[in-house]
Amino acid sequence: MEVQPLTDPAPSTIWPADDARRAHYEQSAVFMDTVVTIRVPRPPSTRRCAEDVGRAFAWFQKVERRCTRFNPGSELMRACAQVGTPCAVSEVLFEAVQFALAVAEASGGAFDPTVGGALEEAGFDRNFRTGMTHRHEPPDGRRPTYRDIRLDPDRATIEVRKPLVLDLGAVAKGLAIDLAAQELAAYADFVVEAGGDMVARGRNDSGEPWRVGIRHPDDPTVLIDAIEVSGAAVCTSGGYERVRERGAGHHILEPRTGRSPAETRSVTVVEDTAMAADAMATAAFVLGPVAGRAFLERHDAEGLFISPSGRHAATAGWRRDWK
Amino acid sequence: MTAGREPGGRHPARRAGREPAEVPARRPATTQPSSRRAGAAPKGRRIGTRLAALSSAAILSIYAAGYLRTQAAEQQALAFDPTPTPGGGVTTSTPATTPTTAAGYRDGTYVGLGKSRHGDIEVTLVVQAGRIASAQITSCRTRYPCSYISGLQGQVVQRQSTHVDRVSGASDSSKAFVSAVTAALAQAT
């Protein structure tokens, strides 16, 4: 099984108060270099639930296999290798790239999936679990941007117009979470969590809304905030935990400069889908607390920014319950 | 060129004008109920083409393509090791009803789960008279022996906090333990 560091650090998740723990079904597996957990409180049938959860997990494998940049043979990397030629791709990859480009456009390039080449240059060329490195020649001249990618929705093709490496790290994990959640749509209550990013629906084992803790970026023992979520996605992008080996900085790069933003330590976004929440958290992280907050509010998303000093700022609509 | 191409036509939904009508009827049309903002007051903001709406459309489009259903064989060959943990029998704990004491924590028994890439750790925390009386590792599903970090249990009681020493060589497990204690303690505050 191939893996890829879809990089987002985990805010601690508060699992239900177990004093009222009743029958639930829970399963964990490692995908995308992180632990994925699906929990369904009170399933009508454990056997049936196990099958449904198995299908939900299968989406993680499908998304990962197609969208990884750590396997030269992946669909993503094959599309990147055919410079100047439209490349027919799967629905999964096409939609992931299309959404990534929409966020790039909406954020004025603060979010840019073509940051893959810059990530490799910065030393993020290694699969964190296998230790294998993947390195491509840096592009000549001007740094590529999202405008160097052309999509044809009718033919479902992707064309890269100049040599570049696409990095779908900020959308692929969220997409897999959302597809898994879609697979579980028949259930009123469940949570799909991958490395601190999650979709929570309905109620927890105790019949209460799911509680999600947002931890301090530098001190996992300190909770900055705890929110209640029922029917929403919560994703965090942060510049901690995966520090690059060479030079200063972390794994989220400002696409236009190739440097890591230092103003913010983490951004947590609540949205309808994990794909939107994750990508918007990354964009807001790059934009910083002022422009990032305006960006989130413009798109009717809510977010919490934590600065290196620990101070935090939030969108006007940030509250502690999303029910 | 795509070796793993889906049989039976690649993008049925796209060919059919991207109608999500091919989603099986038993499934609701959206991933999550849109109740999140139902109770919220109007914010007076521009809501243009919300990115969230685009993402929902993308998810439905993929789902409607029937991609997964055509690959049942592959699914059965899934590499992950299913370790289902049907609930009920893992741990039980007593509800906490005592009000918060001067010492800070609410009496009761709390369970917290911490995760690492090597596995999960469950800690059962007992608070008596407002103090942490014990912090037991009640479930250790890590790849490594739990004895590596068992010394941390006493430190939580001694220091009355989650600030425990990291164990060299078991840093992930230590972090998972701290996360579990934090999660349990969060219920006691």
Short mmCIF file of C-alpha atoms in Angstrom, two decimals:
data_model
loop_
_atom_site.label_atom_id
_atom_site.label_comp_id
_atom_site.label_asym_id
_atom_site.label_seq_id
_atom_site.Cartn_x
_atom_site.Cartn_y
_atom_site.Cartn_z
CA MET A 1 0.00 0.00 0.00
CA GLU A 2 1.39 3.33 -0.95
CA VAL A 3 1.17 6.21 1.41
CA GLN A 4 1.73 9.88 1.17
CA PRO A 5 2.15 12.49 3.83
CA LEU A 6 -0.97 14.47 3.43
CA THR A 7 0.66 16.38 6.15
CA ASP A 8 -1.96 17.94 8.34
CA PRO A 9 -1.27 17.74 12.03
CA ALA A 10 -3.92 16.55 14.37
CA PRO A 11 -5.80 18.66 16.81
CA SER A 12 -6.73 16.35 19.59
CA THR A 13 -10.10 14.81 19.22
CA ILE A 14 -12.28 14.44 22.22
CA TRP A 15 -14.06 11.17 21.97
CA PRO A 16 -17.38 10.77 23.65
CA ALA A 17 -17.68 10.70 27.39
CA ASP A 18 -17.58 7.00 27.86
CA ASP A 19 -19.72 6.88 30.94
CA ALA A 20 -22.66 6.40 28.64
CA ARG A 21 -20.80 4.18 26.24
CA ARG A 22 -23.16 1.82 24.59
CA ALA A 23 -22.74 -0.42 21.61
CA HIS A 24 -20.75 1.26 18.89
CA TYR A 25 -18.74 0.15 15.93
CA GLU A 26 -15.26 1.53 15.48
CA GLN A 27 -12.48 0.67 13.10
CA SER A 28 -9.09 2.23 12.42
CA ALA A 29 -6.67 1.83 9.56
CA VAL A 30 -3.67 3.72 8.24
CA PHE A 31 -4.12 5.58 5.00
CA MET A 32 -2.36 8.64 3.64
CA ASP A 33 0.28 8.34 6.33
CA THR A 34 -2.20 8.86 9.11
CA VAL A 35 -4.58 6.90 11.28
CA VAL A 36 -8.11 6.95 9.94
CA THR A 37 -10.88 6.11 12.39
CA ILE A 38 -14.54 5.59 11.64
CA ARG A 39 -16.92 5.34 14.54
CA VAL A 40 -20.63 4.61 14.33
CA PRO A 41 -22.60 4.78 17.56
CA ARG A 42 -25.50 2.41 17.96
CA PRO A 43 -25.49 0.71 14.55
CA PRO A 44 -28.66 -1.27 13.87
CA SER A 45 -26.56 -4.21 12.74
CA THR A 46 -22.88 -4.70 13.53
CA ARG A 47 -22.32 -6.99 10.58
CA ARG A 48 -23.93 -4.61 8.13
CA CYS A 49 -22.07 -1.70 9.68
CA ALA A 50 -18.76 -3.50 9.24
CA GLU A 51 -19.48 -3.87 5.53
CA ASP A 52 -20.44 -0.23 5.15
CA VAL A 53 -17.39 0.95 7.07
CA GLY A 54 -15.24 -1.30 4.89
CA ARG A 55 -16.61 0.42 1.78
CA ALA A 56 -16.01 3.79 3.39
CA PHE A 57 -12.36 2.87 4.00
CA ALA A 58 -12.04 1.74 0.41
CA TRP A 59 -12.46 5.35 -0.70
CA PHE A 60 -9.33 6.30 1.20
CA GLN A 61 -7.35 3.75 -0.73
CA LYS A 62 -8.79 4.86 -4.06
CA VAL A 63 -8.18 8.53 -3.47
CA GLU A 64 -4.70 7.91 -2.14
CA ARG A 65 -3.67 5.68 -5.02
CA ARG A 66 -4.73 8.16 -7.65
CA CYS A 67 -3.71 11.40 -6.00
CA THR A 68 -0.31 10.67 -4.48
CA ARG A 69 2.78 12.50 -5.70
CA PHE A 70 5.04 9.95 -4.03
CA ASN A 71 4.57 7.27 -6.61
CA PRO A 72 5.87 8.07 -10.10
CA GLY A 73 3.35 5.58 -11.49
CA SER A 74 0.33 7.20 -9.88
CA GLU A 75 -2.33 8.67 -12.10
CA LEU A 76 -1.43 12.12 -10.79
CA MET A 77 2.25 11.79 -11.60
CA ARG A 78 1.56 10.31 -15.03
CA ALA A 79 -0.61 13.33 -15.81
CA CYS A 80 2.17 15.64 -14.61
CA ALA A 81 4.69 13.84 -16.80
CA GLN A 82 2.79 14.54 -20.03
CA VAL A 83 3.60 18.21 -20.42
CA GLY A 84 1.51 19.84 -23.11
CA THR A 85 -0.72 16.82 -23.69
CA PRO A 86 -4.25 16.48 -22.28
CA CYS A 87 -4.31 13.38 -20.15
CA ALA A 88 -7.54 11.47 -19.50
CA VAL A 89 -7.94 10.82 -15.80
CA SER A 90 -10.36 9.24 -13.36
CA GLU A 91 -13.30 11.04 -11.87
CA VAL A 92 -11.54 11.14 -8.49
CA LEU A 93 -8.42 12.84 -9.78
CA PHE A 94 -10.27 15.19 -12.08
CA GLU A 95 -12.59 16.45 -9.37
CA ALA A 96 -9.75 16.80 -6.85
CA VAL A 97 -7.73 18.92 -9.26
CA GLN A 98 -10.76 20.91 -10.37
CA PHE A 99 -11.60 21.80 -6.79
CA ALA A 100 -7.98 22.63 -5.98
CA LEU A 101 -7.93 25.05 -8.91
CA ALA A 102 -11.19 26.63 -7.74
CA VAL A 103 -9.66 27.30 -4.31
CA ALA A 104 -6.50 28.62 -5.97
CA GLU A 105 -8.58 31.04 -8.02
CA ALA A 106 -10.72 32.07 -5.03
CA SER A 107 -7.68 32.72 -2.86
CA GLY A 108 -5.77 34.63 -5.50
CA GLY A 109 -3.09 31.95 -5.63
CA ALA A 110 -2.45 31.81 -1.88
CA PHE A 111 -3.48 28.20 -2.23
CA ASP A 112 -1.83 26.56 -5.20
CA PRO A 113 -1.64 22.82 -5.97
CA THR A 114 1.42 23.35 -8.15
CA VAL A 115 3.40 23.91 -4.94
CA GLY A 116 4.53 20.28 -5.24
CA GLY A 117 7.79 21.24 -6.94
CA ALA A 118 8.57 23.81 -4.26
CA LEU A 119 7.80 21.24 -1.56
CA GLU A 120 10.31 18.88 -3.14
CA GLU A 121 12.89 21.65 -3.28
CA ALA A 122 12.25 22.35 0.38
CA GLY A 123 12.98 18.76 1.27
CA PHE A 124 9.45 17.39 1.55
CA ASP A 125 10.23 14.67 -0.92
CA ARG A 126 9.98 11.77 1.37
CA ASN A 127 7.33 9.33 2.19
CA PHE A 128 7.24 9.55 5.97
CA ARG A 129 6.47 5.92 6.52
CA THR A 130 8.68 4.21 3.98
CA GLY A 131 11.51 6.73 4.00
CA MET A 132 11.61 6.61 0.22
CA THR A 133 12.49 9.85 -1.46
CA HIS A 134 10.95 11.20 -4.61
CA ARG A 135 12.63 14.06 -6.35
CA HIS A 136 11.99 15.72 -9.65
CA GLU A 137 14.03 18.27 -11.48
CA PRO A 138 13.10 21.79 -10.42
CA PRO A 139 11.39 23.65 -13.24
CA ASP A 140 13.32 26.19 -15.24
CA GLY A 141 12.66 29.86 -14.95
CA ARG A 142 9.34 31.09 -13.62
CA ARG A 143 7.79 29.11 -10.84
CA PRO A 144 4.74 27.29 -12.15
CA THR A 145 1.31 28.33 -10.91
CA TYR A 146 -2.18 26.90 -11.03
CA ARG A 147 -2.72 28.81 -14.25
CA ASP A 148 -0.39 26.36 -15.97
CA ILE A 149 -3.00 23.63 -15.65
CA ARG A 150 -5.87 23.23 -18.11
CA LEU A 151 -8.91 21.11 -17.46
CA ASP A 152 -11.45 19.87 -19.96
CA PRO A 153 -14.59 18.89 -18.03
CA ASP A 154 -16.24 17.31 -21.07
CA ARG A 155 -13.37 14.95 -21.75
CA ALA A 156 -12.16 14.76 -18.13
CA THR A 157 -8.62 15.57 -19.12
CA ILE A 158 -5.86 17.38 -17.30
CA GLU A 159 -3.12 19.16 -19.18
CA VAL A 160 -0.05 20.62 -17.55
CA ARG A 161 1.35 23.37 -19.73
CA LYS A 162 4.83 23.37 -18.24
CA PRO A 163 6.83 21.00 -16.07
CA LEU A 164 5.38 21.01 -12.58
CA VAL A 165 4.47 18.72 -9.72
CA LEU A 166 0.92 18.79 -8.46
CA ASP A 167 0.45 18.39 -4.73
CA LEU A 168 -3.08 17.46 -3.73
CA GLY A 169 -2.17 17.08 -0.07
CA ALA A 170 -4.62 19.78 1.00
CA VAL A 171 -7.61 18.33 -0.84
CA ALA A 172 -7.14 14.56 -1.19
CA LYS A 173 -7.49 13.64 2.46
CA GLY A 174 -10.58 15.80 2.84
CA LEU A 175 -12.04 14.32 -0.32
CA ALA A 176 -11.52 10.81 1.02
CA ILE A 177 -13.17 11.77 4.32
CA ASP A 178 -16.15 13.21 2.43
CA LEU A 179 -16.51 10.16 0.20
CA ALA A 180 -16.33 7.89 3.22
CA ALA A 181 -19.01 10.03 4.88
CA GLN A 182 -21.13 9.79 1.74
CA GLU A 183 -20.78 6.03 1.86
CA LEU A 184 -22.18 6.17 5.41
CA ALA A 185 -25.03 8.51 4.49
CA ALA A 186 -27.60 5.95 5.62
CA TYR A 187 -26.39 6.39 9.20
CA ALA A 188 -27.67 9.26 11.30
CA ASP A 189 -24.63 9.27 13.57
CA PHE A 190 -20.97 8.75 12.73
CA VAL A 191 -17.57 10.36 12.67
CA VAL A 192 -14.87 9.85 10.05
CA GLU A 193 -11.57 11.17 11.32
CA ALA A 194 -8.16 11.20 9.63
CA GLY A 195 -5.27 12.74 11.48
CA GLY A 196 -7.42 15.31 13.25
CA ASP A 197 -9.51 16.24 10.23
CA MET A 198 -13.02 14.94 10.36
CA VAL A 199 -16.63 14.89 9.36
CA ALA A 200 -18.95 14.42 12.33
CA ARG A 201 -22.60 13.80 11.87
CA GLY A 202 -25.46 13.34 14.29
CA ARG A 203 -24.60 12.46 17.84
CA ASN A 204 -21.91 10.64 19.74
CA ASP A 205 -22.31 7.50 21.80
CA SER A 206 -23.80 9.51 24.62
CA GLY A 207 -26.41 11.08 22.39
CA GLU A 208 -24.70 14.46 22.48
CA PRO A 209 -23.13 16.44 19.65
CA TRP A 210 -19.57 15.37 18.86
CA ARG A 211 -17.02 17.42 20.79
CA VAL A 212 -13.85 18.44 19.01
CA GLY A 213 -10.92 19.87 20.89
CA ILE A 214 -8.52 22.26 19.21
CA ARG A 215 -5.15 21.94 20.80
CA HIS A 216 -2.35 24.37 21.20
CA PRO A 217 0.02 24.02 18.25
CA ASP A 218 3.09 23.72 20.44
CA ASP A 219 1.66 22.00 23.46
CA PRO A 220 -0.64 19.06 22.81
CA THR A 221 -1.72 19.13 26.44
CA VAL A 222 -3.34 22.55 26.18
CA LEU A 223 -6.74 22.85 24.62
CA ILE A 224 -7.34 26.24 23.04
CA ASP A 225 -10.97 25.62 22.30
CA ALA A 226 -13.54 22.88 22.23
CA ILE A 227 -16.47 22.99 19.87
CA GLU A 228 -19.55 20.88 19.40
CA VAL A 229 -20.19 19.64 15.91
CA SER A 230 -23.10 17.81 14.37
CA GLY A 231 -23.25 17.70 10.62
CA ALA A 232 -20.06 19.52 9.64
CA ALA A 233 -16.40 19.03 8.85
CA VAL A 234 -13.52 20.32 10.98
CA CYS A 235 -10.01 20.51 9.52
CA THR A 236 -6.79 22.05 10.77
CA SER A 237 -3.79 23.22 8.80
CA GLY A 238 -0.72 23.94 10.83
CA GLY A 239 2.94 24.71 10.46
CA TYR A 240 4.02 22.40 13.20
CA GLU A 241 4.92 18.74 13.63
CA ARG A 242 6.52 18.29 10.23
CA VAL A 243 9.52 20.54 10.20
CA ARG A 244 11.67 20.40 7.14
CA GLU A 245 15.16 19.06 7.34
CA ARG A 246 16.98 21.88 5.65
CA GLY A 247 16.62 25.55 6.45
CA ALA A 248 13.81 27.25 8.25
CA GLY A 249 10.20 26.53 7.67
CA HIS A 250 7.56 23.88 7.65
CA HIS A 251 5.44 21.96 5.21
CA ILE A 252 3.01 24.68 4.16
CA LEU A 253 4.64 26.98 1.68
CA GLU A 254 3.62 30.33 0.34
CA PRO A 255 3.24 29.29 -3.32
CA ARG A 256 4.38 32.62 -4.69
CA THR A 257 7.64 32.71 -2.73
CA GLY A 258 8.31 29.10 -1.76
CA ARG A 259 8.71 30.17 1.88
CA SER A 260 6.75 29.11 4.91
CA PRO A 261 4.44 31.71 6.43
CA ALA A 262 5.41 32.48 10.02
CA GLU A 263 2.47 34.61 11.14
CA THR A 264 0.21 31.72 11.98
CA ARG A 265 0.75 28.41 13.72
CA SER A 266 -2.50 26.77 12.80
CA VAL A 267 -5.89 27.44 11.28
CA THR A 268 -8.94 25.33 12.04
CA VAL A 269 -11.89 25.63 9.66
CA VAL A 270 -15.46 24.39 10.05
CA GLU A 271 -17.27 23.81 6.77
CA ASP A 272 -19.83 21.53 5.18
CA THR A 273 -17.23 19.25 3.66
CA ALA A 274 -13.76 18.20 4.73
CA MET A 275 -12.35 18.90 1.28
CA ALA A 276 -13.47 22.53 1.47
CA ALA A 277 -12.46 22.89 5.12
CA ASP A 278 -8.98 21.47 4.56
CA ALA A 279 -8.20 23.47 1.42
CA MET A 280 -9.60 26.68 2.89
CA ALA A 281 -7.63 26.17 6.10
CA THR A 282 -4.46 25.87 4.03
CA ALA A 283 -5.32 28.99 2.03
CA ALA A 284 -6.17 30.92 5.20
CA PHE A 285 -2.93 29.74 6.79
CA VAL A 286 -0.92 31.20 3.90
CA LEU A 287 -2.96 34.41 3.82
CA GLY A 288 -2.46 35.01 7.55
CA PRO A 289 -4.94 36.11 10.19
CA VAL A 290 -6.15 39.32 8.55
CA ALA A 291 -6.49 38.41 4.88
CA GLY A 292 -7.22 34.81 5.79
CA ARG A 293 -10.13 35.74 7.99
CA ALA A 294 -11.56 37.95 5.25
CA PHE A 295 -11.15 35.08 2.79
CA LEU A 296 -13.03 32.66 5.05
CA GLU A 297 -15.80 35.13 5.77
CA ARG A 298 -16.18 35.91 2.09
CA HIS A 299 -16.86 32.23 1.50
CA ASP A 300 -19.07 31.83 4.53
CA ALA A 301 -16.65 29.52 6.32
CA GLU A 302 -15.67 29.79 9.97
CA GLY A 303 -12.12 29.58 11.19
CA LEU A 304 -9.88 29.90 14.24
CA PHE A 305 -6.32 31.22 13.84
CA ILE A 306 -3.62 30.51 16.41
CA SER A 307 -0.47 32.63 16.31
CA PRO A 308 3.05 31.66 17.44
CA SER A 309 2.46 33.52 20.71
CA GLY A 310 -0.66 31.47 21.31
CA ARG A 311 -3.08 34.32 20.81
CA HIS A 312 -5.97 33.47 18.62
CA ALA A 313 -8.37 35.19 16.30
CA ALA A 314 -11.55 33.86 14.79
CA THR A 315 -14.10 34.67 12.13
CA ALA A 316 -17.11 36.64 13.31
CA GLY A 317 -19.34 33.57 13.15
CA TRP A 318 -17.00 31.25 15.04
CA ARG A 319 -18.88 29.64 17.83
CA ARG A 320 -18.65 26.62 19.99
CA ASP A 321 -21.50 24.63 18.64
CA TRP A 322 -22.29 23.57 15.13
CA LYS A 323 -25.47 21.66 15.49
CA MET B 1 -3.03 4.71 -20.36
CA THR B 2 -4.71 4.22 -17.03
CA ALA B 3 -4.09 0.65 -16.10
CA GLY B 4 -6.56 0.78 -13.26
CA ARG B 5 -9.37 2.09 -15.37
CA GLU B 6 -12.85 1.26 -14.24
CA PRO B 7 -14.74 -1.25 -16.29
CA GLY B 8 -18.04 -0.37 -17.81
CA GLY B 9 -17.39 3.17 -18.90
CA ARG B 10 -15.37 5.57 -16.94
CA HIS B 11 -17.54 8.57 -16.27
CA PRO B 12 -21.15 7.65 -16.63
CA ALA B 13 -22.28 10.66 -14.64
CA ARG B 14 -20.17 13.04 -16.62
CA ARG B 15 -21.36 11.61 -19.89
CA ALA B 16 -24.91 11.99 -18.72
CA GLY B 17 -24.45 15.65 -18.05
CA ARG B 18 -23.21 15.15 -14.50
CA GLU B 19 -26.62 14.46 -13.09
CA PRO B 20 -26.31 13.10 -9.60
CA ALA B 21 -29.42 11.06 -10.35
CA GLU B 22 -27.36 7.90 -10.48
CA VAL B 23 -26.78 8.03 -6.78
CA PRO B 24 -28.69 5.12 -5.31
CA ALA B 25 -32.04 6.27 -4.04
CA ARG B 26 -31.41 5.08 -0.51
CA ARG B 27 -28.73 7.69 -0.08
CA PRO B 28 -29.52 11.28 0.78
CA ALA B 29 -28.37 13.77 -1.79
CA THR B 30 -25.86 15.48 0.40
CA THR B 31 -23.04 14.33 2.56
CA GLN B 32 -24.14 16.23 5.59
CA PRO B 33 -27.44 17.72 6.54
CA SER B 34 -27.37 21.42 5.92
CA SER B 35 -28.52 22.10 9.43
CA ARG B 36 -25.23 23.63 10.39
CA ARG B 37 -26.34 27.13 9.67
CA ALA B 38 -30.03 26.55 9.96
CA GLY B 39 -30.25 28.10 13.39
CA ALA B 40 -27.77 30.86 12.75
CA ALA B 41 -28.90 34.40 12.27
CA PRO B 42 -28.36 35.81 8.79
CA LYS B 43 -24.85 37.11 8.66
CA GLY B 44 -25.37 39.76 6.08
CA ARG B 45 -22.47 38.42 4.08
CA ARG B 46 -22.14 37.82 0.44
CA ILE B 47 -22.58 34.15 -0.27
CA GLY B 48 -21.41 33.74 -3.80
CA THR B 49 -20.41 30.44 -5.27
CA ARG B 50 -19.45 28.89 -2.03
CA LEU B 51 -16.44 26.66 -2.24
CA ALA B 52 -18.28 24.23 0.00
CA ALA B 53 -21.01 23.93 -2.61
CA LEU B 54 -18.42 23.19 -5.28
CA SER B 55 -16.86 20.54 -3.10
CA SER B 56 -20.24 18.91 -2.43
CA ALA B 57 -20.89 18.77 -6.16
CA ALA B 58 -17.49 17.18 -6.73
CA ILE B 59 -18.12 14.52 -4.11
CA LEU B 60 -21.51 13.65 -5.55
CA SER B 61 -20.08 13.56 -9.03
CA ILE B 62 -17.44 11.04 -8.01
CA TYR B 63 -19.94 9.03 -6.05
CA ALA B 64 -22.46 9.02 -8.84
CA ALA B 65 -19.88 7.76 -11.29
CA GLY B 66 -20.46 4.38 -9.74
CA TYR B 67 -16.76 4.01 -9.53
CA LEU B 68 -16.68 2.05 -6.39
CA ARG B 69 -19.50 -0.31 -7.20
CA THR B 70 -17.72 -1.55 -10.29
CA GLN B 71 -14.68 -2.48 -8.32
CA ALA B 72 -16.05 -4.90 -5.82
CA ALA B 73 -13.32 -7.40 -6.54
CA GLU B 74 -10.60 -4.92 -5.86
CA GLN B 75 -12.32 -3.87 -2.69
CA GLN B 76 -12.19 -7.38 -1.34
CA ALA B 77 -8.46 -7.35 -1.85
CA LEU B 78 -8.09 -4.29 0.32
CA ALA B 79 -4.82 -4.24 2.10
CA PHE B 80 -5.87 -2.86 5.43
CA ASP B 81 -6.22 -5.13 8.36
CA PRO B 82 -9.71 -4.79 9.72
CA THR B 83 -9.68 -4.80 13.47
CA PRO B 84 -13.26 -4.08 14.34
CA THR B 85 -13.93 -3.19 17.90
CA PRO B 86 -17.64 -3.59 18.40
CA GLY B 87 -18.45 -1.61 21.43
CA GLY B 88 -19.72 -2.49 24.79
CA GLY B 89 -17.03 -4.70 26.19
CA VAL B 90 -14.00 -2.49 26.29
CA THR B 91 -14.34 -0.47 29.42
CA THR B 92 -17.08 0.84 31.57
CA SER B 93 -17.01 3.87 33.74
CA THR B 94 -19.26 5.59 36.17
CA PRO B 95 -21.01 8.84 35.40
CA ALA B 96 -19.61 11.90 37.01
CA THR B 97 -22.17 13.86 38.91
CA THR B 98 -20.19 15.41 41.75
CA PRO B 99 -19.78 19.15 41.28
CA THR B 100 -16.35 20.59 40.74
CA THR B 101 -14.35 20.85 43.90
CA ALA B 102 -11.95 23.58 44.91
CA ALA B 103 -9.05 21.51 43.64
CA GLY B 104 -10.36 21.85 40.12
CA TYR B 105 -11.49 18.51 38.73
CA ARG B 106 -14.92 17.00 38.93
CA ASP B 107 -15.05 13.66 40.65
CA GLY B 108 -15.74 10.68 38.50
CA THR B 109 -14.20 8.21 36.11
CA TYR B 110 -13.29 9.37 32.65
CA VAL B 111 -11.99 7.59 29.61
CA GLY B 112 -9.80 9.26 27.01
CA LEU B 113 -8.40 7.91 23.78
CA GLY B 114 -5.04 8.90 22.37
CA LYS B 115 -3.87 8.03 18.90
CA SER B 116 -0.49 7.49 17.39
CA ARG B 117 0.60 6.03 14.13
CA HIS B 118 1.58 2.94 16.04
CA GLY B 119 -1.86 2.48 17.54
CA ASP B 120 -4.25 3.77 20.14
CA ILE B 121 -4.01 4.11 23.88
CA GLU B 122 -6.99 4.37 26.15
CA VAL B 123 -6.59 5.87 29.59
CA THR B 124 -9.12 5.65 32.38
CA LEU B 125 -8.76 8.54 34.76
CA VAL B 126 -10.25 8.54 38.23
CA VAL B 127 -10.81 11.84 40.00
CA GLN B 128 -11.53 11.74 43.72
CA ALA B 129 -11.95 14.81 45.93
CA GLY B 130 -11.02 16.96 42.97
CA ARG B 131 -7.66 15.29 42.50
CA ILE B 132 -6.42 12.78 39.98
CA ALA B 133 -6.40 9.55 41.95
CA SER B 134 -5.23 7.31 39.12
CA ALA B 135 -4.54 7.30 35.42
CA GLN B 136 -4.54 3.74 34.18
CA ILE B 137 -3.80 2.61 30.65
CA THR B 138 -6.85 0.46 30.13
CA SER B 139 -6.30 -0.39 26.52
CA CYS B 140 -3.01 -0.36 24.63
CA ARG B 141 -3.33 -1.12 20.98
CA THR B 142 0.13 0.07 20.02
CA ARG B 143 2.60 -2.03 18.11
CA TYR B 144 5.05 -1.75 20.99
CA PRO B 145 4.76 -3.06 24.51
CA CYS B 146 2.88 -0.72 26.76
CA SER B 147 5.53 -1.22 29.45
CA TYR B 148 7.59 1.40 27.63
CA ILE B 149 5.29 4.10 28.86
CA SER B 150 3.70 2.55 31.93
CA GLY B 151 5.77 4.80 34.19
CA LEU B 152 3.86 7.79 32.92
CA GLN B 153 0.74 6.68 34.76
CA GLY B 154 2.27 7.50 38.15
CA GLN B 155 3.61 10.83 36.92
CA VAL B 156 0.12 12.03 36.09
CA VAL B 157 -0.94 11.37 39.68
CA GLN B 158 2.26 12.83 41.20
CA ARG B 159 2.12 16.00 39.16
CA GLN B 160 -1.66 16.27 38.97
CA SER B 161 -1.30 17.29 35.35
CA THR B 162 -0.72 16.01 31.87
CA HIS B 163 2.85 17.25 31.93
CA VAL B 164 4.69 13.97 31.93
CA ASP B 165 8.15 13.08 30.72
CA ARG B 166 8.48 11.91 27.18
CA VAL B 167 9.88 8.44 26.92
CA SER B 168 12.83 8.25 24.62
CA GLY B 169 12.20 5.73 21.90
CA ALA B 170 8.49 5.77 22.56
CA SER B 171 7.74 9.40 21.84
CA ASP B 172 4.67 8.65 19.75
CA SER B 173 3.24 6.41 22.41
CA SER B 174 4.01 9.07 25.03
CA LYS B 175 2.15 11.62 22.99
CA ALA B 176 -0.78 9.29 22.55
CA PHE B 177 -0.82 8.74 26.30
CA VAL B 178 -0.78 12.49 26.95
CA SER B 179 -3.56 12.98 24.40
CA ALA B 180 -5.62 10.31 26.10
CA VAL B 181 -5.12 11.87 29.54
CA THR B 182 -5.94 15.30 28.10
CA ALA B 183 -9.11 14.02 26.53
CA ALA B 184 -10.15 12.33 29.76
CA LEU B 185 -9.28 15.36 31.86
CA ALA B 186 -11.20 17.65 29.54
CA GLN B 187 -14.33 15.85 30.62
CA ALA B 188 -13.47 16.47 34.26
CA THR B 189 -13.14 20.23 33.96
#
